[in-house]
Tab-separated table of N, CA and C in Angstrom:
chain	number	residue	atom	x	y	z
O	256	MET	N	5.796	-25.935	63.468
O	256	MET	CA	4.688	-25.611	63.716
O	256	MET	C	4.185	-25.766	65.159
O	257	SER	N	3.691	-24.331	65.721
O	257	SER	CA	3.152	-24.322	66.386
O	257	SER	C	1.624	-24.403	67.110
O	258	GLY	N	1.886	-24.430	68.382
O	258	GLY	CA	-0.086	-24.239	67.567
O	258	GLY	C	-0.284	-22.667	69.081
O	259	PRO	N	-1.804	-23.325	68.462
O	259	PRO	CA	-2.475	-21.551	68.601
O	259	PRO	C	-2.434	-21.277	69.814
O	260	ASP	N	-1.578	-20.184	70.509
O	260	ASP	CA	-1.331	-19.345	71.705
O	260	ASP	C	-2.996	-18.969	72.477
O	261	ALA	N	-3.023	-19.947	73.392
O	261	ALA	CA	-3.613	-19.668	74.805
O	261	ALA	C	-3.360	-19.184	75.884
O	262	SER	N	-1.615	-17.983	76.093
O	262	SER	CA	-1.697	-17.175	77.316
O	262	SER	C	-2.556	-16.500	77.272
O	263	GLY	N	-4.007	-16.024	76.565
O	263	GLY	CA	-4.670	-15.230	76.496
O	263	GLY	C	-6.125	-15.656	77.893
O	264	PHE	N	-5.946	-16.874	77.525
O	264	PHE	CA	-7.017	-17.843	78.761
O	264	PHE	C	-7.078	-17.311	80.235
O	265	SER	N	-8.584	-17.511	81.476
O	265	SER	CA	-7.270	-18.267	82.445
O	265	SER	C	-6.965	-19.624	83.025
O	266	GLU	N	-6.482	-19.768	82.754
O	266	GLU	CA	-6.525	-21.242	83.506
O	266	GLU	C	-6.947	-22.227	83.408
O	267	GLY	N	-8.172	-22.098	83.666
O	267	GLY	CA	-9.730	-23.205	83.433
O	267	GLY	C	-10.351	-23.392	82.191
O	268	GLN	N	-9.732	-21.916	81.150
O	268	GLN	CA	-10.863	-21.468	80.204
O	268	GLN	C	-9.557	-22.312	79.452
O	269	GLN	N	-7.468	-22.888	79.402
O	269	GLN	CA	-7.001	-23.633	78.684
O	269	GLN	C	-7.407	-24.829	79.276
O	270	GLN	N	-7.741	-25.461	80.158
O	270	GLN	CA	-8.309	-26.848	80.619
O	270	GLN	C	-9.708	-27.035	80.077
O	271	GLU	N	-10.686	-26.249	79.634
O	271	GLU	CA	-11.657	-26.502	79.198
O	271	GLU	C	-11.049	-26.802	77.308
O	272	LEU	N	-10.442	-25.637	76.909
O	272	LEU	CA	-9.829	-26.114	75.480
O	272	LEU	C	-8.747	-27.397	75.218
O	273	LEU	N	-8.275	-27.591	76.043
O	273	LEU	CA	-7.254	-29.231	76.487
O	273	LEU	C	-8.667	-30.191	76.190
O	274	GLN	N	-9.521	-30.130	76.829
O	274	GLN	CA	-10.253	-31.334	77.205
O	274	GLN	C	-10.894	-31.338	76.406
O	275	ALA	N	-11.710	-29.952	75.190
O	275	ALA	CA	-12.716	-29.776	73.953
O	275	ALA	C	-11.125	-30.714	73.160
O	276	ILE	N	-10.505	-30.210	72.904
O	276	ILE	CA	-9.426	-30.822	72.005
O	276	ILE	C	-8.891	-32.373	72.143
O	277	GLU	N	-8.806	-32.426	73.201
O	277	GLU	CA	-8.861	-34.443	73.254
O	277	GLU	C	-9.541	-34.798	72.922
O	278	THR	N	-11.307	-33.637	73.267
O	278	THR	CA	-12.623	-35.423	73.004
O	278	THR	C	-11.819	-35.458	71.681
O	279	MET	N	-12.178	-34.349	70.852
O	279	MET	CA	-12.320	-33.698	69.088
O	279	MET	C	-11.163	-35.347	68.820
O	280	GLN	N	-9.822	-35.239	69.389
O	280	GLN	CA	-9.083	-36.040	69.179
O	280	GLN	C	-9.274	-37.374	69.239
O	281	THR	N	-10.172	-38.079	70.210
O	281	THR	CA	-10.231	-39.119	70.387
O	281	THR	C	-11.251	-39.735	69.626
O	282	ARG	N	-12.537	-38.745	68.739
O	282	ARG	CA	-13.469	-38.546	68.571
O	282	ARG	C	-13.055	-38.913	67.114
O	283	ASP	N	-12.188	-38.508	66.537
O	283	ASP	CA	-12.061	-38.450	65.405
O	283	ASP	C	-10.558	-40.171	65.189
O	284	SER	N	-10.280	-40.385	66.075
O	284	SER	CA	-9.599	-41.704	66.385
O	284	SER	C	-10.798	-42.747	66.064
O	285	MET	N	-11.228	-42.450	66.918
O	285	MET	CA	-12.691	-43.420	66.758
O	285	MET	C	-13.424	-43.389	65.585
O	286	ARG	N	-13.722	-42.579	64.392
O	286	ARG	CA	-13.903	-42.489	63.411
O	286	ARG	C	-13.263	-42.698	61.905
O	287	MET	N	-12.406	-42.474	62.380
O	287	MET	CA	-10.731	-43.293	61.107
O	287	MET	C	-10.890	-44.783	61.297
O	288	TYR	N	-11.299	-45.286	62.630
O	288	TYR	CA	-10.468	-46.692	63.065
O	288	TYR	C	-12.659	-47.422	62.512
O	289	ASN	N	-13.556	-46.818	62.066
O	289	ASN	CA	-14.237	-47.521	62.639
O	289	ASN	C	-14.712	-47.713	60.793
O	290	ASN	N	-14.682	-46.698	60.171
O	290	ASN	CA	-14.537	-45.835	58.751
O	290	ASN	C	-13.133	-47.087	58.227
O	291	LEU	N	-12.179	-47.699	59.228
O	291	LEU	CA	-11.435	-48.460	58.076
O	291	LEU	C	-11.539	-50.017	58.480
O	292	VAL	N	-12.530	-50.044	60.117
O	292	VAL	CA	-12.818	-51.862	60.352
O	292	VAL	C	-14.506	-52.467	59.069
O	293	GLU	N	-15.447	-50.648	58.462
O	293	GLU	CA	-16.481	-51.090	58.022
O	293	GLU	C	-15.534	-51.261	56.054
O	294	LYS	N	-14.801	-50.186	55.436
O	294	LYS	CA	-14.167	-50.793	54.752
O	294	LYS	C	-13.525	-52.082	54.314
O	295	CYS	N	-12.440	-52.528	55.312
O	295	CYS	CA	-12.069	-53.629	54.755
O	295	CYS	C	-12.921	-55.308	55.071
O	296	PHE	N	-14.038	-54.480	55.830
O	296	PHE	CA	-14.881	-55.884	55.875
O	296	PHE	C	-15.898	-55.716	54.494
O	297	THR	N	-16.500	-55.278	54.669
O	297	THR	CA	-17.241	-54.699	53.325
O	297	THR	C	-16.615	-54.699	52.389
O	298	ASP	N	-15.211	-54.517	51.814
O	298	ASP	CA	-14.229	-55.121	50.668
O	298	ASP	C	-13.830	-56.438	50.672
O	299	CYS	N	-13.231	-57.074	51.956
O	299	CYS	CA	-13.468	-58.358	51.650
O	299	CYS	C	-13.685	-59.405	52.740
O	300	VAL	N	-14.131	-59.331	53.040
O	300	VAL	CA	-14.943	-60.719	53.315
O	300	VAL	C	-16.744	-61.209	53.192
O	301	ASP	N	-16.603	-62.425	52.015
O	301	ASP	CA	-17.527	-62.943	51.053
O	301	ASP	C	-18.461	-63.507	52.493
O	302	SER	N	-18.314	-64.750	52.414
O	302	SER	CA	-18.519	-65.541	52.902
O	302	SER	C	-18.575	-65.236	54.970
O	303	PHE	N	-20.463	-65.653	54.850
O	303	PHE	CA	-20.593	-65.539	56.804
O	303	PHE	C	-20.798	-67.132	57.364
O	304	ARG	N	-20.094	-67.911	56.408
O	304	ARG	CA	-20.664	-69.959	57.232
O	304	ARG	C	-19.572	-70.267	58.065
O	305	ARG	N	-18.562	-69.537	58.234
O	305	ARG	CA	-17.468	-69.640	59.534
O	305	ARG	C	-17.311	-68.909	60.820
O	306	LYS	N	-16.334	-69.195	61.882
O	306	LYS	CA	-16.809	-67.807	62.606
O	306	LYS	C	-15.197	-67.238	62.551
O	307	ASP	N	-13.869	-67.515	61.563
O	307	ASP	CA	-13.010	-67.627	61.456
O	307	ASP	C	-12.482	-66.683	59.851
O	308	LEU	N	-12.569	-65.731	59.049
O	308	LEU	CA	-11.687	-65.640	58.188
O	308	LEU	C	-11.208	-66.921	57.122
O	309	ASP	N	-11.452	-66.665	56.511
O	309	ASP	CA	-9.976	-68.194	55.499
O	309	ASP	C	-9.000	-67.326	54.823
O	310	SER	N	-7.827	-67.002	54.487
O	310	SER	CA	-6.886	-66.509	53.827
O	310	SER	C	-6.639	-65.293	52.925
O	311	THR	N	-7.372	-66.010	52.386
O	311	THR	CA	-7.399	-64.907	51.233
O	311	THR	C	-8.371	-63.619	52.061
O	312	GLU	N	-9.135	-63.918	52.409
O	312	GLU	CA	-9.786	-63.015	53.129
O	312	GLU	C	-9.319	-62.149	54.626
O	313	GLU	N	-8.209	-62.914	54.780
O	313	GLU	CA	-7.589	-62.069	55.670
O	313	GLU	C	-6.328	-61.874	55.567
O	314	LYS	N	-5.229	-62.442	54.330
O	314	LYS	CA	-4.629	-61.585	53.600
O	314	LYS	C	-5.447	-60.292	52.545
O	315	CYS	N	-7.028	-60.139	52.555
O	315	CYS	CA	-7.344	-59.009	51.798
O	315	CYS	C	-6.935	-57.811	53.118
O	316	VAL	N	-7.676	-58.005	53.921
O	316	VAL	CA	-7.652	-57.043	55.164
O	316	VAL	C	-6.441	-56.041	55.475
O	317	GLN	N	-5.484	-57.904	56.009
O	317	GLN	CA	-4.698	-56.595	56.527
O	317	GLN	C	-3.676	-55.630	54.861
O	318	LYS	N	-4.298	-56.310	54.186
O	318	LYS	CA	-3.099	-55.268	53.047
O	318	LYS	C	-4.478	-54.179	53.417
O	319	CYS	N	-5.962	-54.091	52.855
O	319	CYS	CA	-6.678	-53.249	52.997
O	319	CYS	C	-6.292	-52.725	54.308
O	320	CYS	N	-5.443	-52.606	55.130
O	320	CYS	CA	-5.614	-52.009	57.092
O	320	CYS	C	-4.105	-50.821	56.394
O	321	GLU	N	-2.828	-52.328	55.838
O	321	GLU	CA	-2.275	-51.486	55.673
O	321	GLU	C	-2.307	-50.165	54.379
O	322	LYS	N	-3.029	-50.431	53.576
O	322	LYS	CA	-3.396	-49.248	52.257
O	322	LYS	C	-3.810	-48.323	53.346
O	323	PHE	N	-4.796	-48.064	53.778
O	323	PHE	CA	-5.975	-47.297	54.681
O	323	PHE	C	-4.455	-46.245	55.580
O	324	MET	N	-3.860	-47.840	56.717
O	324	MET	CA	-3.120	-46.145	57.385
O	324	MET	C	-1.739	-45.598	56.353
O	325	LYS	N	-1.472	-46.326	55.299
O	325	LYS	CA	-0.164	-45.649	55.430
O	325	LYS	C	-0.933	-43.861	54.034
O	326	HIS	N	-2.069	-44.399	53.991
O	326	HIS	CA	-3.193	-43.485	53.113
O	326	HIS	C	-3.233	-42.332	54.477
O	327	SER	N	-3.474	-42.213	55.243
O	327	SER	CA	-3.909	-41.958	56.416
O	327	SER	C	-2.933	-40.757	57.376
O	328	ALA	N	-1.934	-41.925	57.321
O	328	ALA	CA	-0.935	-41.073	57.157
O	328	ALA	C	-0.157	-39.986	56.035
O	329	ARG	N	-0.382	-40.441	54.751
O	329	ARG	CA	0.039	-39.624	53.519
O	329	ARG	C	-0.939	-38.417	53.974
O	330	VAL	N	-2.051	-38.200	54.455
O	330	VAL	CA	-3.327	-37.263	54.344
O	330	VAL	C	-2.724	-36.255	55.990
O	331	GLY	N	-1.871	-36.926	57.174
O	331	GLY	CA	-1.888	-35.695	57.689
O	331	GLY	C	-0.443	-35.675	57.487
O	332	MET	N	-0.016	-36.333	56.478
O	332	MET	CA	1.458	-35.215	56.102
O	332	MET	C	1.402	-34.392	55.092
O	333	ARG	N	0.340	-34.008	54.517
O	333	ARG	CA	-0.186	-33.103	53.633
O	333	ARG	C	-0.501	-31.744	54.610
O	334	PHE	N	-1.481	-32.421	55.408
O	334	PHE	CA	-1.940	-31.503	56.141
O	334	PHE	C	-1.437	-31.286	57.136
O	335	GLY	N	-0.013	-31.340	57.635
O	335	GLY	CA	0.584	-30.125	58.695
O	335	GLY	C	1.592	-29.459	57.681
O	336	GLU	N	2.157	-29.714	56.100
O	336	GLU	CA	2.244	-29.198	55.588
O	336	GLU	C	1.920	-28.155	54.974
O	337	PHE	N	0.765	-27.992	54.843
O	337	PHE	CA	-0.541	-27.447	54.227
O	337	PHE	C	-0.815	-25.626	54.955
O	338	THR	N	-0.603	-26.564	56.731
O	338	THR	CA	-0.900	-26.077	58.004
O	338	THR	C	0.439	-24.858	58.417
O	339	ALA	N	2.029	-26.001	58.118
O	339	ALA	CA	2.797	-24.917	58.327
O	339	ALA	C	2.620	-23.326	57.458
O	340	ALA	N	2.647	-24.438	55.824
O	340	ALA	CA	2.275	-23.055	54.918
O	340	ALA	C	2.623	-22.121	54.948
O	341	ALA	N	0.757	-21.963	55.774
O	341	ALA	CA	-0.728	-21.139	55.924
O	341	ALA	C	0.152	-19.749	56.875
O	342	GLU	N	0.737	-21.410	57.435
O	342	GLU	CA	1.133	-20.323	59.108
O	342	GLU	C	2.626	-19.207	59.246
O	343	LYS	N	3.283	-19.885	57.667
O	343	LYS	CA	4.486	-18.794	57.477
O	343	LYS	C	3.459	-17.752	56.103
O	344	GLN	N	2.920	-17.866	56.262
O	344	GLN	CA	2.361	-17.096	54.893
O	344	GLN	C	1.569	-16.463	56.053
O	345	MET	N	0.672	-16.570	56.918
O	345	MET	CA	0.733	-15.501	58.046
O	345	MET	C	1.995	-14.466	58.421
O	346	ALA	N	2.486	-15.085	58.901
O	346	ALA	CA	4.042	-14.627	59.704
O	346	ALA	C	4.212	-13.441	59.062
O	347	GLY	N	4.561	-14.219	57.145
O	347	GLY	CA	4.733	-12.815	56.715
O	347	GLY	C	3.530	-11.902	56.881
O	348	LEU	N	2.909	-11.940	56.018
O	348	LEU	CA	1.831	-10.603	55.994
O	348	LEU	C	1.134	-9.583	57.596
O	349	GLN	N	2.008	-11.036	59.112
O	349	GLN	CA	1.564	-9.881	59.906
O	349	GLN	C	3.289	-9.336	60.234
O	350	GLY	N	3.462	-9.516	59.139
O	350	GLY	CA	5.307	-9.017	59.369
O	350	GLY	C	5.065	-7.960	58.518
O	351	LYS	N	4.548	-7.375	58.016
O	351	LYS	CA	4.153	-6.923	56.736
O	351	LYS	C	3.580	-4.845	57.195
């Protein structure tokens, strides 16, 4: 899968575009991490009487994180498949 063609942009514009993409990726990664923490904490932590998680809470958090990461990987993979199919369809339309 190829990315967008940036050859029509000047060197400075290409750098700005790459910086913007990197910023968006960092923001998305932080958002995903924050969602993971919030969801697993809300679902798994029952008591605030101790500073450490008990074994049940710890197992719950571990399973929650694994499930969240597997789901995120699956969504990313499916998104990649859809993007590749769309690119293939666009190439077919441009070839006609």
